[in-house]
Amino acid sequence: MLNLNTLPDSWKKALEEEFNKEYFDKLVDFYNREILKSTVFPKSSELFNAYRSTEFKNVKVVILGQDPYHGINQSHGLAFSVNNSVVIPPSLRNIFKELVEDMGCNSPTNGNLNSWANQGVLLLNTVLSVRDSEPNSHKGYGWEYFTDATINVISNELNNIVFILWGKPAQNKIKLIDESKHLVLKAPHPSPLSSYRGFFGSRPFSKTNDYLLTHGVDPINWCLD
């Protein structure tokens, strides 16, 4: 069942207005019915892992994904990230190629991005759940309102955040971001299924750290080795 007790207090306070809105009641009802009749990823205890791994006041960077991986044991609540034992998905493999080229890191041996999240990188999917083997199956049921509110409250209440928007769906969220007080980095989505010409060489990791340092914020150690 959808359990708000797994959402940290800092995020509950930041998003408290959302919990009393009609869409959220409908979302909770939809989600609870879904998990009774279908296999849903990530598991309920990991649904809010992005929020649990990056407390509200600790956010430095937002990387926006779409919906979770829909294969068994892949998704664990962080956008683009997979559990340690899972084969690195193609989009994440391309992200790692850019990481190696941009930052000089060793090529990661697994796709777990917890270390980024723990440093203040909010790895947020616009939809937080998905039915087994059915991509976008939970699109349009209310998660988008909730994650839009997340982006909006970060933009309004925090300063000097880097928003990394890969692909058009993520870039459509730019209207929620105050570009006068934050940095927005845009590039094509890294998926081989899309036209990702221009993703390689976009240098999002070094540009992020340059911006953070300029504003007196500790940079992210992007290397995963």
Short mmCIF file of C-alpha atoms in Angstrom, two decimals:
data_model
loop_
_atom_site.label_atom_id
_atom_site.label_comp_id
_atom_site.label_asym_id
_atom_site.label_seq_id
_atom_site.Cartn_x
_atom_site.Cartn_y
_atom_site.Cartn_z
CA MET A 1 0.00 0.00 0.00
CA LEU A 2 1.09 3.59 -0.53
CA ASN A 3 2.58 4.54 2.83
CA LEU A 4 3.44 8.19 3.42
CA ASN A 5 5.42 7.15 6.48
CA THR A 6 8.20 6.19 4.06
CA LEU A 7 8.40 9.84 2.96
CA PRO A 8 10.84 11.86 5.12
CA ASP A 9 9.44 14.63 7.32
CA SER A 10 11.31 17.32 5.41
CA TRP A 11 9.52 16.36 2.21
CA LYS A 12 6.17 15.91 3.95
CA LYS A 13 6.42 19.49 5.15
CA ALA A 14 7.54 20.79 1.75
CA LEU A 15 4.73 18.97 -0.05
CA GLU A 16 2.03 19.02 2.62
CA GLU A 17 -0.49 20.89 0.46
CA GLU A 18 -0.46 18.05 -2.09
CA PHE A 19 -1.79 15.43 0.31
CA ASN A 20 -5.16 17.17 0.65
CA LYS A 21 -5.76 17.57 -3.08
CA GLU A 22 -8.29 15.51 -4.99
CA TYR A 23 -5.73 14.12 -7.42
CA PHE A 24 -3.68 12.66 -4.56
CA ASP A 25 -6.65 10.76 -3.14
CA LYS A 26 -7.31 9.32 -6.59
CA LEU A 27 -3.63 8.45 -7.01
CA VAL A 28 -3.51 6.60 -3.69
CA ASP A 29 -6.65 4.67 -4.62
CA PHE A 30 -5.27 3.79 -8.06
CA TYR A 31 -1.91 2.67 -6.68
CA ASN A 32 -3.41 0.56 -3.92
CA ARG A 33 -5.69 -1.21 -6.40
CA GLU A 34 -2.80 -1.78 -8.80
CA ILE A 35 -0.57 -3.53 -6.29
CA LEU A 36 -3.39 -5.89 -5.36
CA LYS A 37 -3.94 -7.09 -8.93
CA SER A 38 -0.54 -6.59 -10.62
CA THR A 39 3.20 -6.69 -10.02
CA VAL A 40 4.32 -3.10 -9.61
CA PHE A 41 7.85 -1.67 -9.52
CA PRO A 42 9.57 -0.48 -7.46
CA LYS A 43 8.29 -2.32 -4.40
CA SER A 44 6.20 -0.18 -2.06
CA SER A 45 8.95 0.22 0.53
CA GLU A 46 11.17 1.82 -2.15
CA LEU A 47 8.53 4.00 -3.79
CA PHE A 48 9.87 7.23 -2.24
CA ASN A 49 13.55 6.24 -2.23
CA ALA A 50 14.56 9.34 -4.21
CA TYR A 51 13.13 11.49 -1.43
CA ARG A 52 14.54 9.32 1.34
CA SER A 53 18.04 9.34 -0.16
CA THR A 54 18.09 13.11 -0.71
CA GLU A 55 16.45 15.18 2.01
CA PHE A 56 14.75 18.39 0.87
CA LYS A 57 17.30 20.86 2.24
CA ASN A 58 20.17 18.72 0.94
CA VAL A 59 19.18 18.91 -2.72
CA LYS A 60 21.93 20.31 -4.93
CA VAL A 61 21.08 18.71 -8.27
CA VAL A 62 17.91 17.31 -9.85
CA ILE A 63 18.20 14.69 -12.60
CA LEU A 64 14.78 14.03 -14.07
CA GLY A 65 13.75 10.66 -15.49
CA GLN A 66 10.42 9.42 -16.84
CA ASP A 67 9.03 6.26 -15.26
CA PRO A 68 10.82 3.43 -13.44
CA TYR A 69 12.45 0.45 -15.12
CA HIS A 70 9.77 -2.18 -15.65
CA GLY A 71 11.87 -5.36 -15.35
CA ILE A 72 12.20 -7.63 -12.33
CA ASN A 73 14.76 -6.44 -9.73
CA GLN A 74 15.73 -3.38 -11.78
CA SER A 75 14.01 -0.39 -10.21
CA HIS A 76 14.71 0.67 -6.63
CA GLY A 77 13.18 4.14 -6.60
CA LEU A 78 16.00 6.27 -8.07
CA ALA A 79 15.73 7.53 -11.65
CA PHE A 80 18.17 5.82 -14.04
CA SER A 81 19.60 3.69 -11.20
CA VAL A 82 19.41 -0.10 -10.91
CA ASN A 83 20.27 -2.54 -8.16
CA ASN A 84 23.88 -3.73 -7.98
CA SER A 85 23.37 -7.17 -9.52
CA VAL A 86 21.39 -5.92 -12.53
CA VAL A 87 22.89 -5.51 -15.99
CA ILE A 88 23.43 -1.80 -16.69
CA PRO A 89 20.60 -0.60 -18.98
CA PRO A 90 21.48 1.05 -22.32
CA SER A 91 20.54 4.62 -21.27
CA LEU A 92 22.61 4.38 -18.11
CA ARG A 93 25.50 2.87 -20.07
CA ASN A 94 25.47 5.98 -22.27
CA ILE A 95 25.35 8.20 -19.18
CA PHE A 96 28.43 6.38 -17.90
CA LYS A 97 30.23 6.86 -21.22
CA GLU A 98 29.71 10.61 -20.88
CA LEU A 99 30.74 10.44 -17.22
CA VAL A 100 34.05 8.78 -18.11
CA GLU A 101 34.74 11.27 -20.89
CA ASP A 102 33.66 14.32 -18.89
CA MET A 103 35.17 13.56 -15.48
CA GLY A 104 37.90 11.02 -16.19
CA CYS A 105 36.21 8.44 -13.93
CA ASN A 106 36.73 4.73 -14.32
CA SER A 107 33.82 3.04 -16.06
CA PRO A 108 31.36 1.94 -13.34
CA THR A 109 30.91 -1.78 -12.87
CA ASN A 110 27.30 -1.53 -11.68
CA GLY A 111 24.39 0.85 -12.12
CA ASN A 112 23.59 1.73 -8.51
CA LEU A 113 23.51 5.53 -8.15
CA ASN A 114 22.95 5.68 -4.39
CA SER A 115 26.22 7.54 -3.88
CA TRP A 116 24.97 10.38 -6.11
CA ALA A 117 21.67 10.55 -4.23
CA ASN A 118 23.41 10.60 -0.85
CA GLN A 119 25.41 13.65 -1.95
CA GLY A 120 22.36 15.70 -2.89
CA VAL A 121 21.44 14.52 -6.38
CA LEU A 122 17.67 14.02 -6.46
CA LEU A 123 17.11 11.22 -8.98
CA LEU A 124 13.46 11.88 -9.66
CA ASN A 125 11.18 10.08 -12.09
CA THR A 126 8.13 12.08 -13.20
CA VAL A 127 6.07 8.91 -12.58
CA LEU A 128 7.08 6.92 -9.50
CA SER A 129 5.63 3.49 -10.30
CA VAL A 130 5.05 1.14 -13.22
CA ARG A 131 3.38 -2.19 -13.93
CA ASP A 132 5.64 -5.17 -14.66
CA SER A 133 6.73 -5.22 -18.32
CA GLU A 134 4.41 -2.32 -19.22
CA PRO A 135 6.31 0.96 -19.62
CA ASN A 136 4.26 4.11 -18.97
CA SER A 137 1.43 2.02 -17.50
CA HIS A 138 1.06 4.40 -14.53
CA LYS A 139 1.36 7.55 -16.61
CA GLY A 140 -1.55 9.95 -16.29
CA TYR A 141 -2.87 8.76 -12.92
CA GLY A 142 -1.55 11.60 -10.77
CA TRP A 143 2.15 11.08 -10.18
CA GLU A 144 2.94 13.92 -12.58
CA TYR A 145 1.11 16.42 -10.36
CA PHE A 146 3.09 15.23 -7.35
CA THR A 147 6.49 15.36 -9.04
CA ASP A 148 5.67 18.73 -10.66
CA ALA A 149 4.97 20.01 -7.15
CA THR A 150 8.34 18.59 -6.10
CA ILE A 151 10.16 20.48 -8.86
CA ASN A 152 8.18 23.62 -8.11
CA VAL A 153 8.91 23.65 -4.37
CA ILE A 154 12.63 23.07 -5.00
CA SER A 155 12.68 25.96 -7.46
CA ASN A 156 10.74 28.28 -5.15
CA GLU A 157 12.32 27.51 -1.78
CA LEU A 158 15.93 26.55 -2.57
CA ASN A 159 18.71 28.42 -4.35
CA ASN A 160 21.42 27.59 -6.88
CA ILE A 161 20.12 24.14 -7.82
CA VAL A 162 21.26 22.45 -11.02
CA PHE A 163 18.43 20.87 -13.01
CA ILE A 164 19.65 18.30 -15.56
CA LEU A 165 16.94 17.72 -18.16
CA TRP A 166 17.57 14.98 -20.72
CA GLY A 167 15.05 14.67 -23.55
CA LYS A 168 11.90 16.60 -24.42
CA PRO A 169 9.61 15.22 -21.67
CA ALA A 170 12.06 16.37 -19.01
CA GLN A 171 12.68 19.67 -20.78
CA ASN A 172 8.93 20.37 -20.78
CA LYS A 173 9.30 20.84 -17.01
CA ILE A 174 11.43 23.94 -17.51
CA LYS A 175 8.31 26.07 -17.03
CA LEU A 176 8.36 25.02 -13.35
CA ILE A 177 11.92 26.27 -12.79
CA ASP A 178 13.03 29.81 -12.01
CA GLU A 179 16.06 30.11 -14.29
CA SER A 180 17.05 33.41 -12.65
CA LYS A 181 18.16 31.53 -9.52
CA HIS A 182 19.02 28.05 -10.82
CA LEU A 183 21.05 26.45 -13.61
CA VAL A 184 19.23 24.35 -16.21
CA LEU A 185 21.29 21.96 -18.33
CA LYS A 186 19.50 20.48 -21.35
CA ALA A 187 20.59 17.68 -23.68
CA PRO A 188 19.00 14.88 -25.71
CA HIS A 189 17.91 11.81 -23.77
CA PRO A 190 20.72 9.20 -23.50
CA SER A 191 18.50 6.32 -24.63
CA PRO A 192 19.67 4.52 -27.79
CA LEU A 193 15.98 4.35 -28.70
CA SER A 194 15.91 8.13 -29.13
CA SER A 195 17.98 10.47 -31.25
CA TYR A 196 20.66 11.14 -28.67
CA ARG A 197 22.99 13.02 -31.01
CA GLY A 198 24.26 15.87 -28.84
CA PHE A 199 24.12 13.98 -25.55
CA PHE A 200 27.75 12.94 -25.84
CA GLY A 201 29.96 15.93 -25.24
CA SER A 202 27.30 17.84 -23.29
CA ARG A 203 29.50 17.61 -20.14
CA PRO A 204 26.70 17.81 -17.54
CA PHE A 205 28.83 16.57 -14.66
CA SER A 206 31.67 19.08 -14.93
CA LYS A 207 29.26 21.93 -15.71
CA THR A 208 27.28 21.06 -12.58
CA ASN A 209 30.36 21.07 -10.40
CA ASP A 210 31.63 24.33 -11.89
CA TYR A 211 28.30 25.98 -11.05
CA LEU A 212 28.18 24.57 -7.52
CA LEU A 213 31.72 25.71 -6.78
CA THR A 214 30.99 29.17 -8.15
CA HIS A 215 28.15 29.44 -5.63
CA GLY A 216 30.12 28.11 -2.68
CA VAL A 217 28.54 24.64 -2.69
CA ASP A 218 30.56 21.44 -2.35
CA PRO A 219 30.75 19.65 -5.72
CA ILE A 220 29.46 16.16 -6.38
CA ASN A 221 31.91 13.26 -6.51
CA TRP A 222 30.42 11.70 -9.61
CA CYS A 223 32.88 8.82 -9.88
CA LEU A 224 31.41 5.51 -8.75
CA ASP A 225 34.53 3.36 -8.50
#
